[in-house]
Coordinates of C-alpha atoms in Angstrom, one line a residue:
X4 CA 0.6 0.3 -0.1
X5 CA 1.5 3.5 -0.4
X6 CA 2.0 5.7 1.7
X7 CA -0.3 9.2 1.5
X8 CA 2.5 11.7 2.4
X9 CA 0.1 14.9 2.9
X10 CA 1.4 17.2 6.1
X11 CA 3.6 20.0 6.4
X12 CA 7.3 18.5 7.2
X13 CA 9.5 20.4 10.0
X14 CA 12.5 22.6 9.2
X15 CA 16.5 22.3 9.4
X16 CA 17.2 20.7 12.8
X17 CA 20.7 21.5 13.4
X18 CA 20.3 23.6 16.5
X19 CA 19.4 20.1 18.4
X20 CA 22.6 18.4 17.7
X21 CA 24.6 18.1 20.9
X22 CA 28.0 15.4 20.8
X23 CA 27.9 15.1 24.0
X24 CA 25.3 12.7 22.8
X25 CA 27.4 10.6 21.5
X26 CA 27.5 6.2 23.3
X27 CA 29.6 5.4 26.0
X28 CA 32.5 3.6 24.3
X29 CA 33.1 6.7 21.7
X30 CA 35.5 8.9 23.7
X31 CA 37.5 9.8 20.7
X32 CA 36.9 14.0 20.2
X33 CA 34.2 15.5 18.3
X34 CA 36.1 17.2 16.7
X35 CA 34.8 20.9 17.3
X36 CA 32.1 20.3 15.1
X37 CA 29.8 22.9 17.2
X38 CA 32.0 25.3 16.4
X39 CA 32.8 24.8 13.0
X40 CA 29.4 24.6 11.9
X41 CA 28.2 27.9 14.1
X42 CA 31.0 29.4 11.1
X43 CA 29.0 27.4 8.3
X44 CA 25.6 29.1 9.3
X45 CA 26.8 32.7 9.1
X46 CA 28.0 31.6 5.5
X47 CA 24.4 30.8 4.8
X48 CA 22.8 33.5 6.0
X49 CA 25.8 36.4 4.4
X50 CA 26.8 34.9 1.3
X51 CA 24.8 33.5 -1.4
X52 CA 24.5 29.9 -2.1
X53 CA 27.0 30.6 -5.6
X54 CA 29.7 32.4 -3.6
X55 CA 31.9 29.3 -3.8
X56 CA 31.4 26.5 -5.9
X57 CA 34.3 23.5 -4.6
X58 CA 32.9 22.0 -8.3
X59 CA 34.1 24.8 -10.0
X60 CA 35.9 23.0 -13.0
X61 CA 37.3 24.9 -16.3
X62 CA 36.8 22.5 -19.3
X63 CA 36.3 22.5 -23.4
X64 CA 34.5 20.5 -25.6
X65 CA 36.0 19.3 -29.0
X66 CA 34.5 18.2 -31.7
X67 CA 36.9 15.7 -33.7
X68 CA 37.8 17.5 -35.7
X69 CA 39.2 20.5 -33.7
X70 CA 40.6 17.1 -30.9
X71 CA 42.5 15.9 -34.4
X72 CA 43.7 18.9 -35.2
X73 CA 44.7 19.6 -31.5
X74 CA 47.2 16.5 -31.3
X75 CA 48.3 17.0 -34.8
X76 CA 49.8 20.0 -33.7
X77 CA 51.5 18.2 -30.8
X78 CA 52.7 15.8 -32.6
X79 CA 54.1 17.9 -35.5
X80 CA 56.0 20.0 -32.5
X81 CA 57.3 17.1 -30.9
X82 CA 58.7 14.8 -34.0
X83 CA 60.2 18.3 -35.3
X84 CA 62.3 18.9 -31.6
X85 CA 62.7 14.9 -31.5
X86 CA 64.1 14.6 -35.6
X87 CA 61.8 11.0 -35.8
X88 CA 58.6 11.2 -38.2
X89 CA 55.2 12.4 -37.4
X90 CA 53.8 8.6 -36.9
X91 CA 56.8 7.9 -34.3
X92 CA 56.1 11.3 -32.7
X93 CA 53.1 10.0 -32.5
X94 CA 54.1 6.7 -30.4
X95 CA 56.5 8.9 -28.1
X96 CA 53.2 10.7 -26.9
X97 CA 51.4 8.3 -26.1
X98 CA 53.8 6.3 -24.1
X99 CA 54.2 9.3 -21.8
X100 CA 50.5 9.9 -21.8
X101 CA 51.6 13.3 -23.9
X102 CA 53.1 15.3 -20.6
X103 CA 55.8 17.0 -23.9
X104 CA 57.6 18.1 -21.0
X105 CA 58.5 15.4 -19.5
X106 CA 59.6 14.0 -22.9
X107 CA 61.4 17.3 -23.7
X108 CA 63.2 16.5 -20.3
X109 CA 64.0 12.8 -20.6
X110 CA 64.9 13.4 -24.8
X111 CA 67.5 16.2 -22.8
X112 CA 69.3 13.4 -21.1
X113 CA 69.1 10.5 -23.2
X114 CA 67.4 10.8 -26.4
X115 CA 68.2 6.6 -27.5
X116 CA 67.3 5.6 -24.1
X117 CA 63.5 8.0 -25.0
X118 CA 63.0 6.0 -27.9
X119 CA 63.1 2.3 -26.2
X120 CA 61.1 3.2 -23.0
X121 CA 58.5 4.4 -26.1
X122 CA 58.9 0.8 -28.0
X123 CA 60.1 2.7 -31.4
X124 CA 63.7 1.4 -31.1
X125 CA 64.9 -1.4 -29.6
X126 CA 67.5 -1.9 -26.6
X127 CA 71.3 -2.5 -28.7
X128 CA 71.7 -6.2 -27.0
X129 CA 68.3 -7.1 -29.1
X130 CA 69.3 -5.6 -32.1
X131 CA 72.6 -7.2 -32.2
X132 CA 71.4 -10.4 -31.8
X133 CA 69.8 -10.4 -34.9
X134 CA 70.8 -12.1 -38.2
X135 CA 69.6 -11.4 -42.2
X136 CA 67.7 -14.1 -43.5
X137 CA 65.4 -14.6 -46.7
X138 CA 62.9 -16.9 -44.8
X139 CA 59.9 -15.3 -43.2
X140 CA 60.3 -15.8 -39.4
X141 CA 56.6 -17.2 -39.3
X142 CA 55.1 -19.1 -42.7
X143 CA 58.6 -20.0 -42.9
X144 CA 58.9 -19.4 -46.3
X145 CA 61.7 -18.4 -48.8
X146 CA 61.0 -14.4 -49.4
X147 CA 62.7 -12.5 -51.2
X148 CA 64.7 -9.6 -49.6
X149 CA 62.1 -6.6 -51.6
X150 CA 59.3 -8.7 -50.2
X151 CA 60.5 -8.7 -46.2
X152 CA 59.3 -6.0 -44.0
X153 CA 60.8 -4.9 -40.9
X154 CA 60.9 -2.3 -38.3
X155 CA 63.6 -1.3 -36.3
X156 CA 64.3 -4.3 -34.4
X157 CA 65.1 -6.3 -38.3
X158 CA 63.1 -9.1 -37.1
X159 CA 61.5 -10.3 -41.0
X160 CA 58.8 -11.2 -41.8
X161 CA 56.9 -12.1 -45.4
X162 CA 54.8 -9.0 -46.4
X163 CA 51.6 -11.3 -46.8
X164 CA 52.1 -12.3 -42.7
X165 CA 52.2 -8.6 -41.9
X166 CA 49.3 -8.6 -43.8
X167 CA 47.7 -11.3 -42.3
X168 CA 49.0 -9.6 -38.6
X169 CA 48.0 -5.9 -39.3
X170 CA 44.5 -7.6 -40.2
X171 CA 43.9 -9.7 -37.5
X172 CA 44.5 -7.2 -35.0
X173 CA 42.5 -3.9 -36.3
X174 CA 39.1 -6.7 -36.8
X175 CA 39.7 -6.6 -32.8
X176 CA 40.0 -3.1 -32.5
X177 CA 43.6 -2.4 -32.3
X178 CA 45.2 0.5 -32.4
X179 CA 48.9 1.4 -31.4
X180 CA 48.8 -1.8 -29.8
X181 CA 49.8 -3.4 -33.2
X182 CA 53.4 -4.6 -32.9
X183 CA 55.7 -6.9 -33.7
X184 CA 55.4 -10.3 -34.1
X185 CA 58.3 -11.6 -33.0
X186 CA 58.2 -13.4 -29.7
X187 CA 59.6 -11.2 -26.8
X188 CA 59.5 -8.2 -29.3
X189 CA 58.0 -5.2 -27.8
X190 CA 58.0 -2.4 -30.9
X191 CA 55.1 -1.0 -31.6
X192 CA 54.6 -0.6 -34.8
X193 CA 54.2 3.3 -36.4
X194 CA 50.4 3.9 -37.8
X195 CA 52.8 4.9 -41.7
X196 CA 53.9 0.7 -41.6
X197 CA 50.4 -0.7 -41.2
X198 CA 47.7 2.0 -43.2
X199 CA 49.4 0.1 -46.9
X200 CA 49.5 -4.1 -45.4
X201 CA 45.6 -3.1 -44.8
X202 CA 44.0 -4.7 -48.4
X203 CA 40.2 -2.4 -47.7
X204 CA 39.4 1.1 -47.3
X205 CA 36.7 0.0 -44.1
X206 CA 39.6 -1.2 -42.6
X207 CA 41.9 1.8 -42.6
X208 CA 39.1 4.0 -41.4
X209 CA 38.6 1.4 -38.6
X210 CA 42.5 1.8 -37.8
X211 CA 42.1 5.9 -37.6
X212 CA 39.3 5.1 -35.6
X213 CA 40.8 3.3 -33.1
X214 CA 44.0 5.4 -33.5
X215 CA 42.0 8.4 -32.4
X216 CA 40.6 6.4 -29.3
X217 CA 44.2 5.4 -28.6
X218 CA 45.2 9.2 -29.1
X219 CA 42.6 10.4 -27.4
X220 CA 42.3 7.8 -23.5
X221 CA 46.2 8.0 -23.3
X222 CA 46.5 12.1 -23.5
X223 CA 45.9 12.8 -19.9
X224 CA 43.8 16.5 -19.9
X225 CA 41.5 15.1 -22.6
X226 CA 38.7 12.5 -22.0
X227 CA 36.3 11.3 -25.0
X228 CA 32.3 11.3 -24.2
X229 CA 31.1 8.7 -23.0
X230 CA 27.2 8.7 -24.0
X231 CA 25.4 7.1 -27.2
X232 CA 27.4 7.7 -30.2
X233 CA 29.3 11.0 -29.5
X234 CA 32.0 11.9 -30.9
X235 CA 32.8 14.9 -28.4
X236 CA 36.1 14.6 -26.8
X237 CA 36.4 16.9 -23.2
X238 CA 39.9 19.0 -22.5
X239 CA 41.1 19.8 -19.5
X240 CA 43.9 22.0 -18.3
X241 CA 44.1 20.2 -15.2
X242 CA 42.7 16.6 -14.4
X243 CA 40.8 15.3 -12.0
X244 CA 37.6 13.6 -10.3
X245 CA 35.0 16.7 -11.2
X246 CA 31.6 16.7 -12.8
X247 CA 31.9 17.7 -16.5
X248 CA 28.9 17.8 -19.5
X249 CA 29.5 17.2 -23.0
X250 CA 27.8 20.2 -24.7
X251 CA 26.1 17.8 -27.5
X252 CA 24.6 15.2 -26.1
X253 CA 24.2 16.0 -22.6
X254 CA 26.0 13.5 -20.8
X255 CA 27.3 14.1 -16.9
X256 CA 30.6 12.6 -16.2
X257 CA 34.0 12.5 -14.1
X258 CA 36.2 13.6 -16.0
X259 CA 38.9 11.3 -14.3
X260 CA 37.3 7.4 -14.4
X261 CA 35.2 8.8 -17.4
X262 CA 32.2 7.1 -14.8
X263 CA 28.9 8.8 -13.2
X264 CA 29.7 11.3 -11.5
X265 CA 29.9 10.3 -7.9
X266 CA 31.5 13.4 -5.1
X267 CA 32.6 13.2 -2.1
X268 CA 33.6 9.2 -3.0
X269 CA 37.1 8.8 -5.5
X270 CA 37.1 7.7 -8.4
X271 CA 38.7 3.9 -6.5
X272 CA 36.7 3.4 -4.0
X273 CA 33.1 4.1 -6.1
X274 CA 35.0 1.7 -8.1
X275 CA 34.9 -0.8 -5.2
X276 CA 31.8 -0.1 -3.4
X277 CA 29.8 -0.6 -7.1
X278 CA 31.9 -4.3 -7.2
X279 CA 30.8 -5.1 -3.6
X280 CA 27.2 -4.2 -4.4
X281 CA 27.1 -6.5 -7.6
X282 CA 29.2 -9.3 -6.2
X283 CA 25.6 -9.2 -3.4
X284 CA 23.1 -9.2 -5.6
X285 CA 21.4 -11.3 -3.6
X286 CA 21.3 -9.1 -0.8
X287 CA 20.9 -6.1 -2.6
X288 CA 17.7 -7.8 -4.7
X289 CA 16.7 -8.4 -0.8
X290 CA 17.4 -4.9 0.2
X291 CA 15.6 -2.9 -3.1
X292 CA 12.0 -4.5 -2.8
X293 CA 11.6 -0.6 -1.1
X294 CA 8.9 -2.4 1.6
X295 CA 7.8 -2.1 5.1
X296 CA 5.9 -2.2 7.8
X297 CA 4.2 0.8 9.7
X298 CA 6.1 0.7 13.2
X299 CA 2.2 1.7 14.6
X300 CA -0.5 -0.5 12.6
X301 CA 2.8 -3.0 10.9
X302 CA 1.2 -2.7 7.6
X303 CA 3.2 -3.4 4.5
X304 CA 3.7 0.1 2.9
X305 CA 5.5 1.3 0.1
X306 CA 7.5 5.1 -0.3
X307 CA 5.7 7.1 -3.2
X308 CA 7.1 10.6 -3.0
X309 CA 11.5 11.4 -2.6
X310 CA 11.0 12.7 0.7
X311 CA 11.6 10.0 3.2
X312 CA 9.0 11.9 6.4
X313 CA 6.7 9.2 6.7
X314 CA 2.5 10.2 7.2
X315 CA 0.3 7.0 7.2
X316 CA -2.6 9.3 5.6
X317 CA -5.8 6.7 7.2
X318 CA -7.3 5.9 9.9
X319 CA -6.2 3.2 10.8
X320 CA -2.7 4.9 12.0
X321 CA -2.0 8.3 11.7
X322 CA 2.4 7.8 12.1
X323 CA 4.6 10.2 11.6
X324 CA 7.9 9.0 11.2
X325 CA 11.0 8.1 9.3
X326 CA 11.0 5.9 6.4
X327 CA 15.5 5.4 6.8
X328 CA 15.1 4.0 11.3
X329 CA 10.9 4.2 11.5
X330 CA 11.8 6.7 14.5
X331 CA 8.9 9.0 15.9
X332 CA 9.7 12.0 12.9
X333 CA 8.4 14.7 15.5
X334 CA 11.4 13.4 17.9
X335 CA 13.7 13.0 14.5
X336 CA 15.2 16.2 13.9
X337 CA 17.7 15.5 17.0
X338 CA 18.3 12.3 15.3
X339 CA 19.0 12.6 12.1
X340 CA 22.9 12.1 13.3
X341 CA 21.7 8.9 14.5
X342 CA 19.7 7.6 10.9
X343 CA 22.5 8.5 9.4
X344 CA 25.4 6.9 11.2
X345 CA 26.7 3.4 11.4
X346 CA 27.5 2.6 15.2
X347 CA 30.4 0.4 15.2
X348 CA 31.0 -2.2 17.6
X349 CA 34.0 -1.9 19.3
X350 CA 35.1 -5.0 20.8
X351 CA 34.0 -6.7 17.8
X352 CA 37.7 -7.4 17.3
X353 CA 37.7 -9.4 20.1
X354 CA 34.8 -11.8 19.0
X355 CA 35.0 -14.7 17.0
X356 CA 35.0 -15.3 13.2
X357 CA 31.3 -15.7 12.5
X358 CA 30.8 -12.7 14.6
X359 CA 33.0 -10.2 12.7
X360 CA 31.7 -11.4 9.4
X361 CA 28.0 -11.0 10.7
X362 CA 29.2 -7.5 12.2
X363 CA 31.0 -6.6 8.3
X364 CA 27.9 -7.7 6.7
X365 CA 25.1 -5.4 9.1
X366 CA 27.6 -2.7 8.5
X367 CA 27.2 -3.3 4.7
X368 CA 23.4 -3.5 4.8
X369 CA 23.5 -0.4 6.7
X370 CA 25.5 1.4 4.0
X371 CA 23.7 -0.3 0.8
X372 CA 19.7 0.0 2.5
X373 CA 20.7 4.0 2.4
X374 CA 22.5 3.7 -1.0
X375 CA 20.2 2.2 -2.7
X376 CA 16.9 4.3 -1.0
X377 CA 18.5 8.1 -1.8
X378 CA 19.0 5.8 -5.3
X379 CA 14.6 5.2 -5.7
X380 CA 14.1 9.0 -4.3
X381 CA 16.1 10.7 -7.1
X382 CA 14.0 8.4 -10.3
X383 CA 10.9 9.4 -7.3
X384 CA 12.2 13.0 -7.9
X385 CA 12.4 13.2 -11.6
X386 CA 8.8 12.4 -11.4
X387 CA 8.4 14.9 -9.4
X388 CA 10.4 17.7 -11.9
X389 CA 8.1 16.2 -14.6
X390 CA 5.0 16.8 -13.0
X391 CA 5.9 20.4 -12.1
X392 CA 6.8 21.1 -15.7
X393 CA 3.5 20.0 -16.9
X394 CA 1.9 22.4 -14.0
X395 CA 3.5 25.6 -14.9
X396 CA 3.0 24.7 -18.4
X397 CA -0.9 24.5 -17.3
X398 CA -0.5 28.0 -15.6
X399 CA 1.1 29.2 -17.7
X400 CA -1.8 28.2 -20.9
X401 CA -3.8 29.1 -18.7
X402 CA -2.6 33.2 -17.9
X403 CA -2.0 32.1 -14.6
X404 CA 1.5 34.0 -14.8
X405 CA 4.8 33.3 -16.7
X406 CA 7.6 30.3 -17.5
X407 CA 9.7 33.4 -15.4
X408 CA 7.4 33.8 -12.5
X409 CA 7.0 29.9 -11.8
X410 CA 10.6 29.3 -12.2
X411 CA 11.4 28.8 -9.2
X412 CA 9.5 25.7 -9.0
X413 CA 11.6 24.0 -11.7
X414 CA 14.3 25.1 -9.5
X415 CA 14.3 23.9 -6.5
X416 CA 13.3 20.5 -8.2
X417 CA 15.9 20.6 -9.6
X418 CA 18.0 20.7 -7.3
X419 CA 17.4 17.3 -5.4
X420 CA 16.8 15.6 -8.6
X421 CA 19.1 14.5 -10.9
X422 CA 18.9 16.1 -14.2
X423 CA 21.3 17.0 -17.5
X424 CA 21.4 21.2 -15.8
X425 CA 20.2 20.7 -12.6
X426 CA 22.7 20.4 -8.6
X427 CA 22.8 17.2 -8.0
X428 CA 21.8 17.7 -4.1
X429 CA 20.4 14.5 -3.4
X430 CA 22.7 13.0 -6.4
X431 CA 25.5 14.0 -4.0
X432 CA 24.2 13.3 -0.9
X433 CA 23.9 9.3 -2.0
X434 CA 27.8 9.2 -2.5
X435 CA 28.4 10.0 0.6
X436 CA 27.6 6.7 1.9
X437 CA 30.1 5.2 -0.4
X438 CA 32.8 7.4 1.0
X439 CA 31.5 6.7 4.7
X440 CA 31.4 3.0 5.0
X441 CA 35.7 3.3 3.8
X442 CA 36.0 6.0 6.5
X443 CA 37.9 5.1 8.7
X444 CA 36.6 5.9 12.3
X445 CA 37.8 9.0 14.2
X446 CA 37.2 12.8 14.6
X447 CA 37.3 13.2 11.0
X448 CA 34.9 10.9 10.2
X449 CA 33.0 12.4 13.2
X450 CA 33.0 15.8 11.4
X451 CA 31.7 14.3 8.3
X452 CA 28.8 12.1 9.0
X453 CA 27.6 15.7 11.2
X454 CA 27.5 17.8 8.3
X455 CA 25.9 14.4 6.0
X456 CA 23.6 14.5 8.7
X457 CA 22.7 17.7 7.9
X458 CA 22.6 18.0 4.6
X459 CA 20.2 15.3 4.3
X460 CA 17.9 17.5 7.3
X461 CA 18.0 19.9 4.5
X462 CA 17.0 18.0 2.1
X463 CA 14.1 16.3 3.3
X464 CA 13.0 19.8 4.1
X465 CA 13.3 20.5 0.4
X466 CA 11.5 17.6 -0.9
X467 CA 8.7 17.8 1.5
X468 CA 7.9 21.6 0.3
X469 CA 8.5 20.9 -2.8
X470 CA 6.1 18.2 -3.3
X471 CA 3.8 20.5 -2.2
X472 CA 4.9 22.9 -3.7
X473 CA 1.0 25.0 -3.4
X474 CA 1.4 25.0 0.0
X475 CA 4.9 27.5 0.4
X476 CA 5.6 30.5 -0.7
X477 CA 8.0 31.4 -3.3
X478 CA 10.1 33.1 -0.8
X479 CA 10.3 29.4 1.9
X480 CA 11.1 27.5 -1.3
X481 CA 14.0 29.8 -2.1
X482 CA 15.1 30.1 1.4
X483 CA 15.2 26.0 1.6
X484 CA 17.1 26.2 -1.7
X485 CA 19.7 27.9 -0.8
X486 CA 20.4 25.9 2.4
X487 CA 20.5 22.8 1.3
X488 CA 22.5 24.0 -1.6
X489 CA 25.0 25.7 0.8
X490 CA 25.4 22.2 3.2
X491 CA 26.2 20.4 -0.1
X492 CA 28.6 23.0 -1.1
X493 CA 30.5 22.8 2.5
X494 CA 30.5 18.8 2.7
X495 CA 32.7 19.0 -0.9
X496 CA 33.8 22.0 -0.1
X497 CA 35.4 19.7 2.8
X498 CA 36.0 16.5 1.5
X499 CA 36.2 15.6 -1.6
X500 CA 39.4 15.3 -3.1
X501 CA 41.1 18.2 -4.7

């Protein structure tokens, strides 16, 4: 049965937090949390939400031609400096991730070693072992000298074997990785060596695409847009795990790992978390049922909105509670810190392996349930966003104002939902749970959990008001938007790695 949520939510409750109410066994220093947040509260009152953005990141969206021009410019400059062919210069750039300053420094100290490390020249010892022969080392056929081809390593193979070798690799999607056929020889084949060996224009076009892909992926300042069939390339000055958005397909992703943006969690941690979630798929399926029992009447209920403030709106029950912990909502404001914080068992290291395994599973389920809950809330709030757009359209058509008059409603929904042009408020909150799961206990984690709780409280207040936008005036909604966004930026400023 769906829950009918039809009463007003409570306002922000940050002043109710008291770090002295911690459990007795946790005697770590709370990290001056109250003093810290006094300053943050002043910031919220005195600064605009746009005063400081910890996620600000400069990037440029390049077309295929623009990015190819950039790559060719770097290649031509380096080829002239190293006095090598353009094709060899590209292989050197790939090997050193297009960091030209490092390449020039290595060239200055030892030019020959640079080419060896780039796998375009063999070491002197291997080169000395090669002996001339008119036999192809692959098909073992006697071949005329002019039909034998080799790289700088002088490993000679007939043209037919080279053609088959390159054709098979290109069909398998290999670009820069085409290398010498000799055993234990790692020399890469320059593109001007491979192109004449490919038998059709179709294969040559594929090879060009694979080369371009490899050139971009190896460049420390470039990333291919992961959007479906999108040819755009994102360029930055300093590569970081930051949010970028394609100007063509509007795909939003993390520049560093090309996965869904995941602040404040870093790339390695989110990979570890998603792998763990996939490995525990049966547990995830169980949790994902999204049904619970009402804490008052025990009726099975399902959440039908993004907000976690639940109200049973029928005669059998008048419960007013939190979806996550099922605690009484009237007193819940002061308990947000407890609701979002996992209470570690300090004596677990002295217990049996079975007990430790149960505790580990309990901890994982605690964080996974909250992660999954916010994921579902995002989906529901995306529906709310769509309903608000339809409502605004209806009001405009009925001459009840203009789009500008009702824009604040759309902005409030954007702040909550994961929409392409909006700020990702609940989306950020969702990714705080993997961060907290892997975080070491201590004062810094206490501060993080407190900020996480404050952000969650403000987001739930905003979600409640957005779902009941007609009951709140514009100033109230915009103020709640401002507070929620300021909490989000404060958390990212302190805990999103720079």
